[in-house]
PDB file of C-alpha atoms and ligand atoms in Angstrom:
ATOM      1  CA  UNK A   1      -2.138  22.507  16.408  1.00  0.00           C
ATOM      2  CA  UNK A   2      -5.229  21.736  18.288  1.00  0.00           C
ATOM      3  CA  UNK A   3      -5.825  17.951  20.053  1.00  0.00           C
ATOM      4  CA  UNK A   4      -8.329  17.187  17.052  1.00  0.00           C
ATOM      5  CA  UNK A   5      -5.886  18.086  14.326  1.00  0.00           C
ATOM      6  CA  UNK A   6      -2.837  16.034  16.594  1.00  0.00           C
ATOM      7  CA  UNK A   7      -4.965  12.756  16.982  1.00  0.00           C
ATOM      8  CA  UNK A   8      -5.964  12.575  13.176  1.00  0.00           C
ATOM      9  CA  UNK A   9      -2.707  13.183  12.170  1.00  0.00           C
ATOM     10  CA  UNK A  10      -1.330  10.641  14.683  1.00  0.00           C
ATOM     11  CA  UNK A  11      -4.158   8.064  13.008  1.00  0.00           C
ATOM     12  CA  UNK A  12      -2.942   9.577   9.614  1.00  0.00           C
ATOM     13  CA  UNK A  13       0.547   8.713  10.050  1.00  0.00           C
ATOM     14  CA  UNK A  14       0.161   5.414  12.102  1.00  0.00           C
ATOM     15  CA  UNK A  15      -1.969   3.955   8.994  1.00  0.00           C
ATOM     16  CA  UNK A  16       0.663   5.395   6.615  1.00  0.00           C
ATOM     17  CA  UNK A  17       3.002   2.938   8.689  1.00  0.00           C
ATOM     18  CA  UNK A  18       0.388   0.011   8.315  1.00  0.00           C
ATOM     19  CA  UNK A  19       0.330   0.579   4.651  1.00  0.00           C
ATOM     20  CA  UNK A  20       3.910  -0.111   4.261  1.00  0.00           C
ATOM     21  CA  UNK A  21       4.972  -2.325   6.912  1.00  0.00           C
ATOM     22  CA  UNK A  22       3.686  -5.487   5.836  1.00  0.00           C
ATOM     23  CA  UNK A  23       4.433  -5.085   2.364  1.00  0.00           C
ATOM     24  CA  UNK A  24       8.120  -5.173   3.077  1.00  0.00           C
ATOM     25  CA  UNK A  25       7.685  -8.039   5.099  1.00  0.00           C
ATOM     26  CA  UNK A  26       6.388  -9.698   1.751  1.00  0.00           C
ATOM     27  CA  UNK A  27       9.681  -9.188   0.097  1.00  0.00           C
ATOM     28  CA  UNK A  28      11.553 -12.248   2.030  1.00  0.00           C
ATOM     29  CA  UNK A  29       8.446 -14.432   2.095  1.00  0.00           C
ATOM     30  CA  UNK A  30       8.775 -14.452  -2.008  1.00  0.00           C
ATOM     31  CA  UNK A  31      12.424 -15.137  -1.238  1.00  0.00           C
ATOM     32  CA  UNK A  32      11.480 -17.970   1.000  1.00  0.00           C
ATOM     33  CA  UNK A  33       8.663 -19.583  -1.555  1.00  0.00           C
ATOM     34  CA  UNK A  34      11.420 -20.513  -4.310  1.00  0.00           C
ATOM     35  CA  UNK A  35      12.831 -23.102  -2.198  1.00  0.00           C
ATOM     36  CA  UNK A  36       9.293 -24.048  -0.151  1.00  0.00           C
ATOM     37  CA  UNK A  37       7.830 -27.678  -0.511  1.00  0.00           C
ATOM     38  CA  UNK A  38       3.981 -28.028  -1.354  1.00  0.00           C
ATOM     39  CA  UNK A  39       2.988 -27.489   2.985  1.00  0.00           C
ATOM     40  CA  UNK A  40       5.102 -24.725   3.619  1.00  0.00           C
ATOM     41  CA  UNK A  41       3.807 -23.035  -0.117  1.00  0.00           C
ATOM     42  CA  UNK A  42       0.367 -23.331   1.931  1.00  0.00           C
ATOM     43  CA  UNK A  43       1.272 -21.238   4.536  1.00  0.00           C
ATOM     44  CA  UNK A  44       3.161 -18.543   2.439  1.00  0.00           C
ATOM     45  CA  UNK A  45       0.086 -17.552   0.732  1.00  0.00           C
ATOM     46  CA  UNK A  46      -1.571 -17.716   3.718  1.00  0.00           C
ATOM     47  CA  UNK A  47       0.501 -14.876   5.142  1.00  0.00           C
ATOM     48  CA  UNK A  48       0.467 -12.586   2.189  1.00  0.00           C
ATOM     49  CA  UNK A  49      -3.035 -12.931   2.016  1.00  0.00           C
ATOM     50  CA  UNK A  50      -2.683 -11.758   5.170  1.00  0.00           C
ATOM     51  CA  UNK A  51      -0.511  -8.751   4.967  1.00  0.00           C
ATOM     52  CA  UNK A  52      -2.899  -7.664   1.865  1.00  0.00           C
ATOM     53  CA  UNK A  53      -5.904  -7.688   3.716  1.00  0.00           C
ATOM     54  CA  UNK A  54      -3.660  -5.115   6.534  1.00  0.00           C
ATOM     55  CA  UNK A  55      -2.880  -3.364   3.858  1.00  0.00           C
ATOM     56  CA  UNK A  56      -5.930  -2.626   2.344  1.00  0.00           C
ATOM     57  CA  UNK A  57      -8.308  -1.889   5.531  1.00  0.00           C
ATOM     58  CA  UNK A  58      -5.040   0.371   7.090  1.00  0.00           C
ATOM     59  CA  UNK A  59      -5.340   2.065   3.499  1.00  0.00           C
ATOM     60  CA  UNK A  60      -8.954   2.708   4.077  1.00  0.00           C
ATOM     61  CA  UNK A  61      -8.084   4.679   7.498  1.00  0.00           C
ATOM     62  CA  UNK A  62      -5.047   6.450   5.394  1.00  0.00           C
ATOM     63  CA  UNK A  63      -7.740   8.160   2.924  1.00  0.00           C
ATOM     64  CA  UNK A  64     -10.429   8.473   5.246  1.00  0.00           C
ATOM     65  CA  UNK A  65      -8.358  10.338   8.005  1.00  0.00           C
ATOM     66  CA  UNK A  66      -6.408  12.454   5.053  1.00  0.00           C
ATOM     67  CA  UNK A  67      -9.522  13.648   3.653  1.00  0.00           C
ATOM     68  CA  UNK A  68     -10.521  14.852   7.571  1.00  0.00           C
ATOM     69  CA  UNK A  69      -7.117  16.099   7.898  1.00  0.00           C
ATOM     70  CA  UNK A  70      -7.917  18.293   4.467  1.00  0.00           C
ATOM     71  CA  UNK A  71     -11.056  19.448   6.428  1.00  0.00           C
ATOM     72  CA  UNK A  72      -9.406  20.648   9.493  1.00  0.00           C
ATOM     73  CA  UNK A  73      -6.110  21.834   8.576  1.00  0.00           C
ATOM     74  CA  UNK A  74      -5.590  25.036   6.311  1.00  0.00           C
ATOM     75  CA  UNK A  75      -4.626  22.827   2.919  1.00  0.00           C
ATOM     76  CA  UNK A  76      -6.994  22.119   0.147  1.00  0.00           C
ATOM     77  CA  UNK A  77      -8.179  19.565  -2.399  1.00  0.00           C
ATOM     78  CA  UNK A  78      -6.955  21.524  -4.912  1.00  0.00           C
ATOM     79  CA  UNK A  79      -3.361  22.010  -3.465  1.00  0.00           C
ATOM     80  CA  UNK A  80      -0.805  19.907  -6.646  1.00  0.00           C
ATOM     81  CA  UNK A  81       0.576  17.603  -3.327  1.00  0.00           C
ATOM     82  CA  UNK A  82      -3.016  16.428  -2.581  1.00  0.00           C
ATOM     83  CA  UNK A  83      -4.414  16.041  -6.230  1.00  0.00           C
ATOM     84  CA  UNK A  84      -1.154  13.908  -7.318  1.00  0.00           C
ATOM     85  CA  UNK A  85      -1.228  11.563  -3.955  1.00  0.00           C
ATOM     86  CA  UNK A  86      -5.260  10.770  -4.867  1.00  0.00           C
ATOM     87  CA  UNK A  87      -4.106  10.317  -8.514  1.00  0.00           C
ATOM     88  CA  UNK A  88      -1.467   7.562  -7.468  1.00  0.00           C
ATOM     89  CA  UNK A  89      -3.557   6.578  -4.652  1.00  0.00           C
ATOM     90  CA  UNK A  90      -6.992   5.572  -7.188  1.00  0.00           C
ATOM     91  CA  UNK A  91      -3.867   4.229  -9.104  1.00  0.00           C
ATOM     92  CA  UNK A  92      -2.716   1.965  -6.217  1.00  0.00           C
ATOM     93  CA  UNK A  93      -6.074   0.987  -5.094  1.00  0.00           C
ATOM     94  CA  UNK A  94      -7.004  -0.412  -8.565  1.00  0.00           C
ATOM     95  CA  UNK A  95      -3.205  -1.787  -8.768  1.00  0.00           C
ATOM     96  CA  UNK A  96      -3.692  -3.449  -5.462  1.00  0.00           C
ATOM     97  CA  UNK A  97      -7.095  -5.094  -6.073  1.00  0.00           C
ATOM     98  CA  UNK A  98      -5.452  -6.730 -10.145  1.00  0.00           C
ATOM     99  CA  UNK A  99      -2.020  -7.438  -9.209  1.00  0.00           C
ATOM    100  CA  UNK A 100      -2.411  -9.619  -6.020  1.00  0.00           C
ATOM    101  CA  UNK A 101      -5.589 -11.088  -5.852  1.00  0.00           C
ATOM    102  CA  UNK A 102      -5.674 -12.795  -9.745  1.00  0.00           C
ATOM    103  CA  UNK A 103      -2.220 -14.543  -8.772  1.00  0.00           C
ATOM    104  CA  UNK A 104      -2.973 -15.172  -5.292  1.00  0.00           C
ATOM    105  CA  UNK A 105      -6.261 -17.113  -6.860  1.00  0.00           C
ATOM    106  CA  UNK A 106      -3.825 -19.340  -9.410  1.00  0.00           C
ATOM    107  CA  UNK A 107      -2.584 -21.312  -6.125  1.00  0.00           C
ATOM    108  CA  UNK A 108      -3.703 -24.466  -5.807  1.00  0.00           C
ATOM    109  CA  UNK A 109      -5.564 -24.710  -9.550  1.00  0.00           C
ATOM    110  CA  UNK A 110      -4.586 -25.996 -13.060  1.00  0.00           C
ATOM    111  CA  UNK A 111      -2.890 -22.239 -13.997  1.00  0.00           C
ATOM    112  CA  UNK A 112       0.072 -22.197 -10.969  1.00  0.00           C
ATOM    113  CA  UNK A 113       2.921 -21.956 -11.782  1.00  0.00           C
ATOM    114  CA  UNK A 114       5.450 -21.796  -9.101  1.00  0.00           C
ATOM    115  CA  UNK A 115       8.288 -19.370 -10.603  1.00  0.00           C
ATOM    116  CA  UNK A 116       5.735 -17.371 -12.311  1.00  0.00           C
ATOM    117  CA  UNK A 117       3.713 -16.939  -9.300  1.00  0.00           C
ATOM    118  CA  UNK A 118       6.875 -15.526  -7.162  1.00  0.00           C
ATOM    119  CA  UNK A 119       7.804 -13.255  -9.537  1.00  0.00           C
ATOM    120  CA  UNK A 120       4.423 -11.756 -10.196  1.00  0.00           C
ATOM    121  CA  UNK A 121       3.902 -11.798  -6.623  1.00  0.00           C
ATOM    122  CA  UNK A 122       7.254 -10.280  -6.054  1.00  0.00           C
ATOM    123  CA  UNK A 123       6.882  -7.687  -8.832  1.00  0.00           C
ATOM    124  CA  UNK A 124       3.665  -6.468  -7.422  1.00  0.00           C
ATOM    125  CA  UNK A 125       5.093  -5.820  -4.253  1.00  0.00           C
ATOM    126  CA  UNK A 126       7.759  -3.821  -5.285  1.00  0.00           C
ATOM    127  CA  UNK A 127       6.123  -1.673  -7.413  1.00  0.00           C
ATOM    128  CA  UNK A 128       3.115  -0.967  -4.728  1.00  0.00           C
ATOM    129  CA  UNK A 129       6.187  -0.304  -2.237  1.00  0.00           C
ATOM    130  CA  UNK A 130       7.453   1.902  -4.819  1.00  0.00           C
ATOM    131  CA  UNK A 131       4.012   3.812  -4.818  1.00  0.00           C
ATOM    132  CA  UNK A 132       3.380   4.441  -0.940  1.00  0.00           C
ATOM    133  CA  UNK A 133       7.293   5.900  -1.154  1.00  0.00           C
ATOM    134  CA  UNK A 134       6.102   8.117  -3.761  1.00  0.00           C
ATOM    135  CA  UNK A 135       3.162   9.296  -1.793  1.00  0.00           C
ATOM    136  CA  UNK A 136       4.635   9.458   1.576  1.00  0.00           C
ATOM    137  CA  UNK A 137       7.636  11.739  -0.244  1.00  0.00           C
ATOM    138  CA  UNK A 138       4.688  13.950  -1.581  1.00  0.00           C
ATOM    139  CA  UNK A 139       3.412  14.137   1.747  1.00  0.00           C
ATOM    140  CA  UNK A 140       5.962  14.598   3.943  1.00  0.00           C
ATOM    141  CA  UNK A 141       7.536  17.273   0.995  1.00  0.00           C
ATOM    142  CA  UNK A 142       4.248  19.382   0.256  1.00  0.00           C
ATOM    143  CA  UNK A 143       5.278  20.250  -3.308  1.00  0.00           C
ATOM    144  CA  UNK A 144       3.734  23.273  -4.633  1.00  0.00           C
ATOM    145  CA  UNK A 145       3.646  22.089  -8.495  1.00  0.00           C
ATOM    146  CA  UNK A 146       0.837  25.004  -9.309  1.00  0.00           C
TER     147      UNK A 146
HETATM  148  C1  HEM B 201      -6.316  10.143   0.214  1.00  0.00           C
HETATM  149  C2  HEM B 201      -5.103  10.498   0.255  1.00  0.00           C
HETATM  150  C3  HEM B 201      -4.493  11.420   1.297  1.00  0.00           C
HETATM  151  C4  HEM B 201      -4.913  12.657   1.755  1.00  0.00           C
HETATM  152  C5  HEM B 201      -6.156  13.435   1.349  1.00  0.00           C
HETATM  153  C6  HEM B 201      -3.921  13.100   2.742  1.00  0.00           C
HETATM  154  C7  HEM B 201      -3.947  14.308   3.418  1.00  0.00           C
HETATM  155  C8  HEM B 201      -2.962  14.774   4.265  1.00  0.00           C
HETATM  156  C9  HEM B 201      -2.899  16.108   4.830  1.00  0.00           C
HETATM  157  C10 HEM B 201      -3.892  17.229   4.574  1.00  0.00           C
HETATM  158  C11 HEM B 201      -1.779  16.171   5.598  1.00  0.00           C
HETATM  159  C12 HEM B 201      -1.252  17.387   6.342  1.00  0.00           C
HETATM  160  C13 HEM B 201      -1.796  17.480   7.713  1.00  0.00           C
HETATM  161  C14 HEM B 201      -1.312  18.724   8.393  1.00  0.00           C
HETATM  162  O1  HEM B 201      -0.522  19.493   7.886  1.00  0.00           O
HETATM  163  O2  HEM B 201      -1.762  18.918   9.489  1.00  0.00           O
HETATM  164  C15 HEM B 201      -1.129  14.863   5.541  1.00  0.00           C
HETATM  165  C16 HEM B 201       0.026  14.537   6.223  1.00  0.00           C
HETATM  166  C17 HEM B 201       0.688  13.338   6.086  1.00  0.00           C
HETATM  167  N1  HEM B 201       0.345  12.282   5.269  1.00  0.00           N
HETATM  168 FE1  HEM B 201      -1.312  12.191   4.107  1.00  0.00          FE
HETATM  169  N2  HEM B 201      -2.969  12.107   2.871  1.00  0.00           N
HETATM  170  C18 HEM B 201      -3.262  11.086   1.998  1.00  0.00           C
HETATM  171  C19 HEM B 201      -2.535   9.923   1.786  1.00  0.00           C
HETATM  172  C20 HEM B 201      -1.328   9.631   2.399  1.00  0.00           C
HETATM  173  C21 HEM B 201      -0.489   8.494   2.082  1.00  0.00           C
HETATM  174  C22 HEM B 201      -0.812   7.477   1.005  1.00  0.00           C
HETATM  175  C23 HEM B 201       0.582   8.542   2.915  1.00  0.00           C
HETATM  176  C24 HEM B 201       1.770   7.605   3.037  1.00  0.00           C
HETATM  177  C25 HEM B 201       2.099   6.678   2.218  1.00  0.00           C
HETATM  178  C26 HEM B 201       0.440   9.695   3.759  1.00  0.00           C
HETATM  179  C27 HEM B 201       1.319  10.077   4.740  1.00  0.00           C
HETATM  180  C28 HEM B 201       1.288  11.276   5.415  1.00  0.00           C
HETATM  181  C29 HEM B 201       2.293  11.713   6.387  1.00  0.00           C
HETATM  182  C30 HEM B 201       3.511  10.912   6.839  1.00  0.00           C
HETATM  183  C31 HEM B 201       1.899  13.001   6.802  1.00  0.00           C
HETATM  184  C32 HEM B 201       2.625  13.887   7.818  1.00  0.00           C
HETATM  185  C33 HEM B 201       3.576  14.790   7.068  1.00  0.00           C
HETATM  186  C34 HEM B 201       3.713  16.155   7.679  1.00  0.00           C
HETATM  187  O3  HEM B 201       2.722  16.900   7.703  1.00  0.00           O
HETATM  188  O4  HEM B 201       4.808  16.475   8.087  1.00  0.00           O
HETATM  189  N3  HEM B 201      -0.739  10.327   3.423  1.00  0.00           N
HETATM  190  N4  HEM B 201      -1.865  14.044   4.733  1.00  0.00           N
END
């Protein structure tokens, strides 16, 4: 493995990492919300606004340095690993962009609704977690489907 292929894979993995790590961090915060007063509420959504704007630029740097690491290591586009982690990745991205931001934009109008809100919020999280898993298992696996 040459130093080119090592650094972009280090970037690769590093964003992978980024991707996730906040997300899990969001898990407790929703805990934390059901019993929050009005200030603290404030801050909450404040944070996972936050941890979804990490996400989404360390996602950026995930695709960007996979699709150099598909130009300078020996795999293709066409390899059934690759093609299924951009399906769920478009997936994710367009996921990401409807689940979070339309509930995240309820707080503070007429349409919030605190339980609702958490377990939207909450639902979301899990099931984007529940995407990057599924990617990182094709990744790290390299499942030759055809
Ligand atoms: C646009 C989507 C992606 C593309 C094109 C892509 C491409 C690649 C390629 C070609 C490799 C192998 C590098 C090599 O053998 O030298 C790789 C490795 C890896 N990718 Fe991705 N990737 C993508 C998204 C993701 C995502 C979403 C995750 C995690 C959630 C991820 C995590 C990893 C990890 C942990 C490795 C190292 C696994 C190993 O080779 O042992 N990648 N990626």
């Amino acid at each position: 493995m040459n130093l080119l292929h090592t650094v972009f894979l280090y970037i690769h993995i590093l964003s992978a990492v980024i991707s996730i790590g906040p997300l899990v961090t969001l898990i407790p915060i929703t805990k934390k919300m059901e019993t929050a007063d009005e200030k603290e509420m404030v801050g909450f959504v404040k944070s996972f606004q936050l941890a979804i704007t990490v996400v989404k630029h360390a996602g950026h740097i995930l695709v960007v340095s996979g699709a150099i690491l598909v130009m300078i290591s020996g795999w293709t586009w066409k390899d059934s690993w690759i093609v299924l982690t951009l399906a769920i990745m478009f997936l994710s991205i367009v996921f990401l962009a409807r689940a979070f931001k339309p509930t995240l934009n309820t707080f503070g109008t007429n349409a919030f609704k605190k339980e609702e809100f958490i377990s939207k919020l909450r639902k979301a999280t899990w099931k984007y977690i529940f995407l990057l898993l599924i990617m990182l298992w094709l990744m790290v696996s390299k499942p030759m489907f055809w």
